[in-house]
Amino acid sequence: MDNAELLALVHQYGLAILAPLALIEGPIVSILGGYLAGHGLVKLPALLVVVIAADLLGDAILYGIGRRGGRLLPARLRARMSRNTKLQDRLKREMQDHGARLLVIAKLTHGAGFAVLLAAGATRYPFPRFLLVNLGATIIKSSALVALGWWLGDRWQHAEVWMDRAIVAVVALAVILLMVWLHRAHRSEA
């Protein structure tokens, strides 16, 4: 879809077309929204409310999936996870002791967010605190992405390439850190 087609859709439907897209792919839609707000096609305050609400709803859905736990995982993985009670206990301790920090880091790094949001639900991190912490981090993240779109202007589509590269790097780093953490947890069990 080129800019002209996108602008025509936004002229016709306004934020109603951006809201569901923000739930599915929040960061790039936030950048797109910033571009649109910069051109006066959407109101900035309304845009911020939409992208923040969509981001929080997506986080709450992932929390809920984590809370429902193993029933949504493949049987083999579920069996393996349920046998490792020391790992489960450690994950619960980490979320209890450092949950807010983990949630903020996950939110701001984007790539690690999926796993941390699921873990928050799985460990029964208090939902009101979860929402409050995520709201604070989401306001910062969404505002920054909207500002980036405003600043990039007609070059907003280039942000997707940069974000894809950054996400790959962050996910790779998160996987490495998770492997180190799991290795240390396994060594402490022995």
PDB file of C-alpha atoms in Angstrom:
ATOM      1  CA  MET A   1       0.000   0.000   0.000  1.00  0.00           C
ATOM      2  CA  ASP A   2       1.461   3.352  -0.955  1.00  0.00           C
ATOM      3  CA  ASN A   3       1.089   6.618   0.945  1.00  0.00           C
ATOM      4  CA  ALA A   4      -1.767   7.861  -1.252  1.00  0.00           C
ATOM      5  CA  GLU A   5      -3.898   4.760  -0.606  1.00  0.00           C
ATOM      6  CA  LEU A   6      -3.157   4.900   3.080  1.00  0.00           C
ATOM      7  CA  LEU A   7      -4.033   8.578   3.292  1.00  0.00           C
ATOM      8  CA  ALA A   8      -7.314   7.921   1.482  1.00  0.00           C
ATOM      9  CA  LEU A   9      -8.234   5.221   4.021  1.00  0.00           C
ATOM     10  CA  VAL A  10      -7.369   7.479   6.943  1.00  0.00           C
ATOM     11  CA  HIS A  11      -9.386  10.332   5.418  1.00  0.00           C
ATOM     12  CA  GLN A  12     -12.352   8.004   5.101  1.00  0.00           C
ATOM     13  CA  TYR A  13     -12.141   6.084   8.397  1.00  0.00           C
ATOM     14  CA  GLY A  14      -9.836   8.127  10.666  1.00  0.00           C
ATOM     15  CA  LEU A  15      -8.616   6.478  13.850  1.00  0.00           C
ATOM     16  CA  ALA A  16     -11.160   3.677  13.424  1.00  0.00           C
ATOM     17  CA  ILE A  17      -8.810   2.067  10.923  1.00  0.00           C
ATOM     18  CA  LEU A  18      -5.697   2.635  13.047  1.00  0.00           C
ATOM     19  CA  ALA A  19      -7.084   1.191  16.304  1.00  0.00           C
ATOM     20  CA  PRO A  20      -7.271  -2.492  15.259  1.00  0.00           C
ATOM     21  CA  LEU A  21      -3.978  -2.193  13.405  1.00  0.00           C
ATOM     22  CA  ALA A  22      -2.342  -0.770  16.533  1.00  0.00           C
ATOM     23  CA  LEU A  23      -3.427  -3.838  18.488  1.00  0.00           C
ATOM     24  CA  ILE A  24      -1.788  -6.142  15.945  1.00  0.00           C
ATOM     25  CA  GLU A  25       1.345  -4.159  15.127  1.00  0.00           C
ATOM     26  CA  GLY A  26       1.585  -1.282  17.562  1.00  0.00           C
ATOM     27  CA  PRO A  27       5.064   0.127  16.967  1.00  0.00           C
ATOM     28  CA  ILE A  28       4.836   0.696  13.223  1.00  0.00           C
ATOM     29  CA  VAL A  29       1.244   1.934  13.519  1.00  0.00           C
ATOM     30  CA  SER A  30       2.386   4.399  16.209  1.00  0.00           C
ATOM     31  CA  ILE A  31       5.051   5.677  13.817  1.00  0.00           C
ATOM     32  CA  LEU A  32       2.512   5.876  11.004  1.00  0.00           C
ATOM     33  CA  GLY A  33       0.143   7.711  13.343  1.00  0.00           C
ATOM     34  CA  GLY A  34       2.862  10.239  14.149  1.00  0.00           C
ATOM     35  CA  TYR A  35       3.315  10.843  10.440  1.00  0.00           C
ATOM     36  CA  LEU A  36      -0.446  11.306  10.013  1.00  0.00           C
ATOM     37  CA  ALA A  37      -0.684  13.630  13.032  1.00  0.00           C
ATOM     38  CA  GLY A  38       2.207  15.655  11.653  1.00  0.00           C
ATOM     39  CA  HIS A  39       0.183  16.196   8.489  1.00  0.00           C
ATOM     40  CA  GLY A  40      -2.955  17.103  10.449  1.00  0.00           C
ATOM     41  CA  LEU A  41      -4.871  13.989   9.381  1.00  0.00           C
ATOM     42  CA  VAL A  42      -5.479  12.746  12.928  1.00  0.00           C
ATOM     43  CA  LYS A  43      -5.568  14.572  16.238  1.00  0.00           C
ATOM     44  CA  LEU A  44      -2.451  13.905  18.295  1.00  0.00           C
ATOM     45  CA  PRO A  45      -4.184  13.433  21.697  1.00  0.00           C
ATOM     46  CA  ALA A  46      -6.721  10.996  20.224  1.00  0.00           C
ATOM     47  CA  LEU A  47      -3.941   9.116  18.441  1.00  0.00           C
ATOM     48  CA  LEU A  48      -1.984   8.731  21.676  1.00  0.00           C
ATOM     49  CA  VAL A  49      -5.057   7.416  23.495  1.00  0.00           C
ATOM     50  CA  VAL A  50      -5.677   4.868  20.707  1.00  0.00           C
ATOM     51  CA  VAL A  51      -2.110   3.541  20.461  1.00  0.00           C
ATOM     52  CA  ILE A  52      -1.647   3.407  24.241  1.00  0.00           C
ATOM     53  CA  ALA A  53      -4.983   1.623  24.761  1.00  0.00           C
ATOM     54  CA  ALA A  54      -4.238  -0.852  21.953  1.00  0.00           C
ATOM     55  CA  ASP A  55      -0.786  -1.576  23.371  1.00  0.00           C
ATOM     56  CA  LEU A  56      -2.176  -2.146  26.870  1.00  0.00           C
ATOM     57  CA  LEU A  57      -4.922  -4.402  25.528  1.00  0.00           C
ATOM     58  CA  GLY A  58      -2.337  -6.475  23.648  1.00  0.00           C
ATOM     59  CA  ASP A  59      -0.235  -6.748  26.812  1.00  0.00           C
ATOM     60  CA  ALA A  60      -3.274  -7.815  28.835  1.00  0.00           C
ATOM     61  CA  ILE A  61      -4.057 -10.504  26.259  1.00  0.00           C
ATOM     62  CA  LEU A  62      -0.512 -11.889  26.527  1.00  0.00           C
ATOM     63  CA  TYR A  63      -0.738 -11.733  30.322  1.00  0.00           C
ATOM     64  CA  GLY A  64      -3.987 -13.705  30.110  1.00  0.00           C
ATOM     65  CA  ILE A  65      -2.420 -16.316  27.850  1.00  0.00           C
ATOM     66  CA  GLY A  66       0.427 -16.669  30.347  1.00  0.00           C
ATOM     67  CA  ARG A  67      -2.016 -16.915  33.218  1.00  0.00           C
ATOM     68  CA  ARG A  68      -3.906 -19.716  31.480  1.00  0.00           C
ATOM     69  CA  GLY A  69      -0.498 -21.311  31.323  1.00  0.00           C
ATOM     70  CA  GLY A  70       0.299 -24.731  30.085  1.00  0.00           C
ATOM     71  CA  ARG A  71      -3.039 -25.437  28.493  1.00  0.00           C
ATOM     72  CA  LEU A  72      -1.993 -23.323  25.526  1.00  0.00           C
ATOM     73  CA  LEU A  73       1.464 -24.876  25.166  1.00  0.00           C
ATOM     74  CA  PRO A  74       2.283 -28.037  23.217  1.00  0.00           C
ATOM     75  CA  ALA A  75       1.949 -31.146  25.421  1.00  0.00           C
ATOM     76  CA  ARG A  76       5.660 -32.011  25.240  1.00  0.00           C
ATOM     77  CA  LEU A  77       6.775 -28.547  26.352  1.00  0.00           C
ATOM     78  CA  ARG A  78       4.066 -28.451  29.010  1.00  0.00           C
ATOM     79  CA  ALA A  79       5.309 -31.757  30.445  1.00  0.00           C
ATOM     80  CA  ARG A  80       8.908 -30.556  30.481  1.00  0.00           C
ATOM     81  CA  MET A  81       8.028 -27.269  32.169  1.00  0.00           C
ATOM     82  CA  SER A  82       5.876 -28.913  34.827  1.00  0.00           C
ATOM     83  CA  ARG A  83       8.744 -31.236  35.852  1.00  0.00           C
ATOM     84  CA  ASN A  84      11.153 -28.354  36.481  1.00  0.00           C
ATOM     85  CA  THR A  85       9.655 -26.906  39.654  1.00  0.00           C
ATOM     86  CA  LYS A  86      12.943 -25.228  40.670  1.00  0.00           C
ATOM     87  CA  LEU A  87      12.893 -23.215  37.439  1.00  0.00           C
ATOM     88  CA  GLN A  88       9.256 -22.289  38.056  1.00  0.00           C
ATOM     89  CA  ASP A  89      10.077 -21.202  41.611  1.00  0.00           C
ATOM     90  CA  ARG A  90      12.987 -19.098  40.395  1.00  0.00           C
ATOM     91  CA  LEU A  91      10.863 -17.443  37.718  1.00  0.00           C
ATOM     92  CA  LYS A  92       8.237 -16.606  40.349  1.00  0.00           C
ATOM     93  CA  ARG A  93      10.892 -15.118  42.637  1.00  0.00           C
ATOM     94  CA  GLU A  94      12.336 -13.031  39.807  1.00  0.00           C
ATOM     95  CA  MET A  95       8.894 -11.665  38.932  1.00  0.00           C
ATOM     96  CA  GLN A  96       8.069 -10.974  42.600  1.00  0.00           C
ATOM     97  CA  ASP A  97      11.410  -9.298  43.330  1.00  0.00           C
ATOM     98  CA  HIS A  98      12.029  -7.514  40.025  1.00  0.00           C
ATOM     99  CA  GLY A  99       8.726  -7.663  38.146  1.00  0.00           C
ATOM    100  CA  ALA A 100       8.305  -3.952  37.543  1.00  0.00           C
ATOM    101  CA  ARG A 101      11.867  -3.578  36.249  1.00  0.00           C
ATOM    102  CA  LEU A 102      11.513  -6.630  34.002  1.00  0.00           C
ATOM    103  CA  LEU A 103       8.230  -5.352  32.598  1.00  0.00           C
ATOM    104  CA  VAL A 104       9.661  -1.895  31.843  1.00  0.00           C
ATOM    105  CA  ILE A 105      12.775  -3.315  30.197  1.00  0.00           C
ATOM    106  CA  ALA A 106      10.686  -5.747  28.175  1.00  0.00           C
ATOM    107  CA  LYS A 107       8.304  -3.004  27.080  1.00  0.00           C
ATOM    108  CA  LEU A 108      11.033  -0.603  26.043  1.00  0.00           C
ATOM    109  CA  THR A 109      13.105  -3.219  24.219  1.00  0.00           C
ATOM    110  CA  HIS A 110      10.060  -4.594  22.396  1.00  0.00           C
ATOM    111  CA  GLY A 111      11.624  -7.909  21.362  1.00  0.00           C
ATOM    112  CA  ALA A 112      11.759  -9.401  24.862  1.00  0.00           C
ATOM    113  CA  GLY A 113       8.290  -8.218  25.775  1.00  0.00           C
ATOM    114  CA  PHE A 114       6.412 -11.274  24.562  1.00  0.00           C
ATOM    115  CA  ALA A 115       8.171 -13.689  26.925  1.00  0.00           C
ATOM    116  CA  VAL A 116       8.079 -11.365  29.940  1.00  0.00           C
ATOM    117  CA  LEU A 117       4.368 -10.609  29.487  1.00  0.00           C
ATOM    118  CA  LEU A 118       3.608 -14.329  29.324  1.00  0.00           C
ATOM    119  CA  ALA A 119       5.813 -14.943  32.379  1.00  0.00           C
ATOM    120  CA  ALA A 120       4.005 -12.213  34.319  1.00  0.00           C
ATOM    121  CA  GLY A 121       0.716 -13.999  33.746  1.00  0.00           C
ATOM    122  CA  ALA A 122       2.163 -17.442  34.413  1.00  0.00           C
ATOM    123  CA  THR A 123       3.621 -16.337  37.751  1.00  0.00           C
ATOM    124  CA  ARG A 124       0.398 -14.574  38.741  1.00  0.00           C
ATOM    125  CA  TYR A 125       2.052 -11.166  38.939  1.00  0.00           C
ATOM    126  CA  PRO A 126      -0.682  -8.895  40.381  1.00  0.00           C
ATOM    127  CA  PHE A 127      -2.740  -7.690  37.432  1.00  0.00           C
ATOM    128  CA  PRO A 128      -3.406  -4.119  38.726  1.00  0.00           C
ATOM    129  CA  ARG A 129       0.346  -3.621  39.265  1.00  0.00           C
ATOM    130  CA  PHE A 130       1.001  -5.185  35.850  1.00  0.00           C
ATOM    131  CA  LEU A 131      -1.346  -2.674  34.204  1.00  0.00           C
ATOM    132  CA  LEU A 132       0.094   0.285  36.114  1.00  0.00           C
ATOM    133  CA  VAL A 133       3.708  -0.558  35.280  1.00  0.00           C
ATOM    134  CA  ASN A 134       2.848  -1.248  31.650  1.00  0.00           C
ATOM    135  CA  LEU A 135       0.848   1.961  31.395  1.00  0.00           C
ATOM    136  CA  GLY A 136       3.851   4.025  32.474  1.00  0.00           C
ATOM    137  CA  ALA A 137       6.201   2.261  30.074  1.00  0.00           C
ATOM    138  CA  THR A 138       3.628   2.303  27.271  1.00  0.00           C
ATOM    139  CA  ILE A 139       3.125   6.065  27.557  1.00  0.00           C
ATOM    140  CA  ILE A 140       6.859   6.585  27.128  1.00  0.00           C
ATOM    141  CA  LYS A 141       7.256   4.058  24.314  1.00  0.00           C
ATOM    142  CA  SER A 142       4.161   5.056  22.346  1.00  0.00           C
ATOM    143  CA  SER A 143       4.907   8.770  22.676  1.00  0.00           C
ATOM    144  CA  ALA A 144       8.450   8.217  21.432  1.00  0.00           C
ATOM    145  CA  LEU A 145       7.245   6.172  18.449  1.00  0.00           C
ATOM    146  CA  VAL A 146       4.590   8.756  17.548  1.00  0.00           C
ATOM    147  CA  ALA A 147       7.242  11.492  17.819  1.00  0.00           C
ATOM    148  CA  LEU A 148       9.533   9.447  15.558  1.00  0.00           C
ATOM    149  CA  GLY A 149       6.793   9.188  12.934  1.00  0.00           C
ATOM    150  CA  TRP A 150       6.135  12.913  13.165  1.00  0.00           C
ATOM    151  CA  TRP A 151       9.860  13.626  12.795  1.00  0.00           C
ATOM    152  CA  LEU A 152      10.414  11.172   9.912  1.00  0.00           C
ATOM    153  CA  GLY A 153       7.491  12.569   7.936  1.00  0.00           C
ATOM    154  CA  ASP A 154       7.256  11.017   4.478  1.00  0.00           C
ATOM    155  CA  ARG A 155      10.156   8.690   5.340  1.00  0.00           C
ATOM    156  CA  TRP A 156       8.116   6.925   8.070  1.00  0.00           C
ATOM    157  CA  GLN A 157       8.185   3.631   6.147  1.00  0.00           C
ATOM    158  CA  HIS A 158      11.968   3.403   6.599  1.00  0.00           C
ATOM    159  CA  ALA A 159      11.396   2.990  10.331  1.00  0.00           C
ATOM    160  CA  GLU A 160      10.026  -0.515   9.761  1.00  0.00           C
ATOM    161  CA  VAL A 161      13.356  -1.714   8.351  1.00  0.00           C
ATOM    162  CA  TRP A 162      15.267  -0.152  11.262  1.00  0.00           C
ATOM    163  CA  MET A 163      12.847  -1.636  13.784  1.00  0.00           C
ATOM    164  CA  ASP A 164      13.060  -5.096  12.235  1.00  0.00           C
ATOM    165  CA  ARG A 165      16.830  -5.030  12.555  1.00  0.00           C
ATOM    166  CA  ALA A 166      16.667  -3.725  16.114  1.00  0.00           C
ATOM    167  CA  ILE A 167      14.100  -6.356  17.084  1.00  0.00           C
ATOM    168  CA  VAL A 168      16.257  -9.164  15.675  1.00  0.00           C
ATOM    169  CA  ALA A 169      19.232  -7.877  17.668  1.00  0.00           C
ATOM    170  CA  VAL A 170      17.211  -7.507  20.878  1.00  0.00           C
ATOM    171  CA  VAL A 171      15.617 -10.950  20.523  1.00  0.00           C
ATOM    172  CA  ALA A 172      19.023 -12.523  19.888  1.00  0.00           C
ATOM    173  CA  LEU A 173      20.389 -10.811  22.993  1.00  0.00           C
ATOM    174  CA  ALA A 174      17.346 -11.892  25.016  1.00  0.00           C
ATOM    175  CA  VAL A 175      17.784 -15.507  23.890  1.00  0.00           C
ATOM    176  CA  ILE A 176      21.450 -15.422  24.888  1.00  0.00           C
ATOM    177  CA  LEU A 177      20.617 -13.924  28.284  1.00  0.00           C
ATOM    178  CA  LEU A 178      17.855 -16.493  28.797  1.00  0.00           C
ATOM    179  CA  MET A 179      20.249 -19.303  27.956  1.00  0.00           C
ATOM    180  CA  VAL A 180      22.790 -17.947  30.448  1.00  0.00           C
ATOM    181  CA  TRP A 181      20.071 -17.608  33.101  1.00  0.00           C
ATOM    182  CA  LEU A 182      18.813 -21.146  32.458  1.00  0.00           C
ATOM    183  CA  HIS A 183      22.365 -22.507  32.537  1.00  0.00           C
ATOM    184  CA  ARG A 184      22.993 -20.828  35.895  1.00  0.00           C
ATOM    185  CA  ALA A 185      19.670 -22.081  37.250  1.00  0.00           C
ATOM    186  CA  HIS A 186      20.524 -25.602  36.113  1.00  0.00           C
ATOM    187  CA  ARG A 187      24.004 -25.407  37.696  1.00  0.00           C
ATOM    188  CA  SER A 188      22.541 -24.199  40.992  1.00  0.00           C
ATOM    189  CA  GLU A 189      20.199 -27.236  40.988  1.00  0.00           C
ATOM    190  CA  ALA A 190      23.135 -29.623  40.770  1.00  0.00           C
TER     191      ALA A 190
END
